[in-house]
Amino acid sequence: MQEIKLLKDADVKGKRVLVRVDFNEPVKDGVVADDVRIKAVLPTIAYLREHGAASIILLTHLARPTSPQDPSGDLTPIRTALGALIDMQGIELHENLRFNPGEESNDPEFAKELAALGDVYVNDAFAASHREHASIVGVPKLLPSYAGLLMGREIAGLTPALTPPPGALAIIGGAKFETKLHLIQKLLSQYSELLLGGALGNDIIKARGLPFGASIVSHEPVPIDVAINDRLMPPMDAVVMSGPGAEREAIIVDIRAEERIIDIGPATSTLWAEKIAAAPFVLWNGPMGIYEEGYVDGTNVLAEALSKSPARAVVGGGDTIAALTKHSFDAQKVFVSTGGGAMLDFLAHGTLPGLEALRN
Ligand code: ADP
Ligand code: 3PG
Ligand code: MG
């Protein structure tokens, strides 16, 4: 199989370099609320400048705009945030790729149009590389193509999670069981224990015939072999709510019909923190509670434990990172991915369409 070519192998001197980035950042009131993905691409831009690229054309999508008039797709906030970080001399930010329907349909004509803008293509959009879109899989068919520095960093950071050491722990939370089922099945064959919190924990509680009250659960049933797997542990207690301000801590068997689980409980977070402290390796995706509504205690206890633990770890997921903004981890031990869906797909399949497209 053809190797993926890396940016260091590219001759970019005097070339127009097309760089697919993922600047799909949260925008609030016309301002970028978190610029992590923008900052993560700066090393690639600096590298291209140092190696004499004639120009750098950045390609990104933002949001899921329904038309070029849809304000959610306006790149002005991104351009402003980027301009605040670097000198834009010689750099062009192309319009939102999703303003052209050919992007998502992977239209070869649109890929041709994009490819004509450059001489060399670099994919540094790890977080979008699970999408078979024109800028991700179409353009590399047409130009000499390379993986950017962030792409290299993500692969190096995530790869240890594909072959975890004995005793490794996976913590999966968040919502939409069906979107994480494939990953959970894969992890069950490799990790010693899987702790399932968030709405995913609700699904296991339900599948095991325990009371889940009015908690949010997935419409799809959990496959029985997953539900009964004894390496999979749902919470044993929870913070539950029956109405505004009516919260209490309850052991799972005690949950009433009108109550819904909004966070893991204190006994669960204490036990899971101990497991984090003892594990050689931790993979974590998904918040433990409805963090947007302030139910972050469980997530915070686990994050504290992780920052103190000697364990090596991989952490990622759009909402997970948003829920962990108050925590900082030792970068030597904990790899924090910029990917959401892309990280989940990479962990489930060991590769991504955007990576395979670079084997040309
Ligand atoms: P990530 O983006 O990190 O992969 P997800 O998108 O899977 O995470 O999940 C995040 C969502 O999960 C948040 O909107 C959060 O409110 C929700 N969530 C977490 N715990 C619960 C719960 N107990 N009940 C309902 N939703 C929950
Ligand atoms: C992400 O934020 O996960 C990527 O940018 C992909 O965005 P999408 O889910 O809208 O394709
Ligand atoms: Mg999410």
PDB file of N, CA, C and O and ligand atoms in Angstrom, residues 22 24 37 61 63-64 98 127-128 130-131 341, ligand 2:
ATOM      1  N   ASP A  22      -9.538  22.682   9.182  1.00  0.00           N
ATOM      2  CA  ASP A  22     -10.883  22.644   9.742  1.00  0.00           C
ATOM      3  C   ASP A  22     -11.015  23.784  10.743  1.00  0.00           C
ATOM      4  O   ASP A  22     -10.611  23.664  11.901  1.00  0.00           O
ATOM      5  N   ASN A  24     -13.881  24.920  11.578  1.00  0.00           N
ATOM      6  CA  ASN A  24     -15.293  24.821  11.977  1.00  0.00           C
ATOM      7  C   ASN A  24     -15.358  25.020  13.490  1.00  0.00           C
ATOM      8  O   ASN A  24     -15.465  24.072  14.254  1.00  0.00           O
ATOM      9  N   ARG A  37      -8.847  25.068  17.104  1.00  0.00           N
ATOM     10  CA  ARG A  37      -8.559  24.464  15.790  1.00  0.00           C
ATOM     11  C   ARG A  37      -7.774  25.418  14.890  1.00  0.00           C
ATOM     12  O   ARG A  37      -7.025  24.971  14.017  1.00  0.00           O
ATOM     13  N   HIS A  61     -14.587  24.553   5.833  1.00  0.00           N
ATOM     14  CA  HIS A  61     -16.035  24.723   5.919  1.00  0.00           C
ATOM     15  C   HIS A  61     -16.315  25.348   7.276  1.00  0.00           C
ATOM     16  O   HIS A  61     -15.445  25.340   8.167  1.00  0.00           O
ATOM     17  N   ALA A  63     -19.798  25.430   9.873  1.00  0.00           N
ATOM     18  CA  ALA A  63     -21.204  25.109  10.164  1.00  0.00           C
ATOM     19  C   ALA A  63     -21.828  24.277   9.045  1.00  0.00           C
ATOM     20  O   ALA A  63     -21.128  23.600   8.267  1.00  0.00           O
ATOM     21  N   ARG A  64     -23.136  24.315   8.975  1.00  0.00           N
ATOM     22  CA  ARG A  64     -23.863  23.563   7.933  1.00  0.00           C
ATOM     23  C   ARG A  64     -24.835  24.523   7.256  1.00  0.00           C
ATOM     24  O   ARG A  64     -26.057  24.383   7.386  1.00  0.00           O
ATOM     25  N   ARG A  98     -18.794  24.932   1.998  1.00  0.00           N
ATOM     26  CA  ARG A  98     -20.165  24.405   1.979  1.00  0.00           C
ATOM     27  C   ARG A  98     -21.155  25.358   1.323  1.00  0.00           C
ATOM     28  O   ARG A  98     -22.344  25.038   1.234  1.00  0.00           O
ATOM     29  N   ALA A 127      -9.925  17.038  11.733  1.00  0.00           N
ATOM     30  CA  ALA A 127     -11.279  16.994  12.301  1.00  0.00           C
ATOM     31  C   ALA A 127     -12.380  16.884  11.250  1.00  0.00           C
ATOM     32  O   ALA A 127     -13.532  16.614  11.590  1.00  0.00           O
ATOM     33  N   ALA A 128     -12.033  17.099   9.969  1.00  0.00           N
ATOM     34  CA  ALA A 128     -13.041  16.968   8.903  1.00  0.00           C
ATOM     35  C   ALA A 128     -12.736  15.777   7.991  1.00  0.00           C
ATOM     36  O   ALA A 128     -13.449  15.554   7.008  1.00  0.00           O
ATOM     37  N   HIS A 130     -13.143  12.688   8.229  1.00  0.00           N
ATOM     38  CA  HIS A 130     -14.078  11.555   8.169  1.00  0.00           C
ATOM     39  C   HIS A 130     -15.162  11.821   7.125  1.00  0.00           C
ATOM     40  O   HIS A 130     -16.016  10.967   6.909  1.00  0.00           O
ATOM     41  N   ARG A 131     -15.122  12.992   6.502  1.00  0.00           N
ATOM     42  CA  ARG A 131     -16.126  13.347   5.501  1.00  0.00           C
ATOM     43  C   ARG A 131     -15.581  13.083   4.096  1.00  0.00           C
ATOM     44  O   ARG A 131     -14.481  13.557   3.773  1.00  0.00           O
ATOM     45  N   GLY A 341     -16.231  13.886  15.606  1.00  0.00           N
ATOM     46  CA  GLY A 341     -16.593  12.687  14.837  1.00  0.00           C
ATOM     47  C   GLY A 341     -15.381  12.027  14.200  1.00  0.00           C
ATOM     48  O   GLY A 341     -15.309  10.797  14.113  1.00  0.00           O
TER      49      GLY A 341
HETATM   50  C1  3PG B   2     -16.545  18.729  13.085  1.00  0.00           C
HETATM   51  O1  3PG B   2     -16.659  19.816  13.663  1.00  0.00           O
HETATM   52  O2  3PG B   2     -16.712  17.633  13.646  1.00  0.00           O
HETATM   53  C2  3PG B   2     -16.092  18.761  11.656  1.00  0.00           C
HETATM   54  O3  3PG B   2     -15.734  20.052  11.270  1.00  0.00           O
HETATM   55  C3  3PG B   2     -17.127  18.173  10.729  1.00  0.00           C
HETATM   56  O4  3PG B   2     -18.274  18.968  10.684  1.00  0.00           O
HETATM   57  P1  3PG B   2     -19.644  18.309  10.186  1.00  0.00           P
HETATM   58  O5  3PG B   2     -20.084  17.349  11.252  1.00  0.00           O
HETATM   59  O6  3PG B   2     -20.598  19.463   9.987  1.00  0.00           O
HETATM   60  O7  3PG B   2     -19.357  17.580   8.888  1.00  0.00           O
END
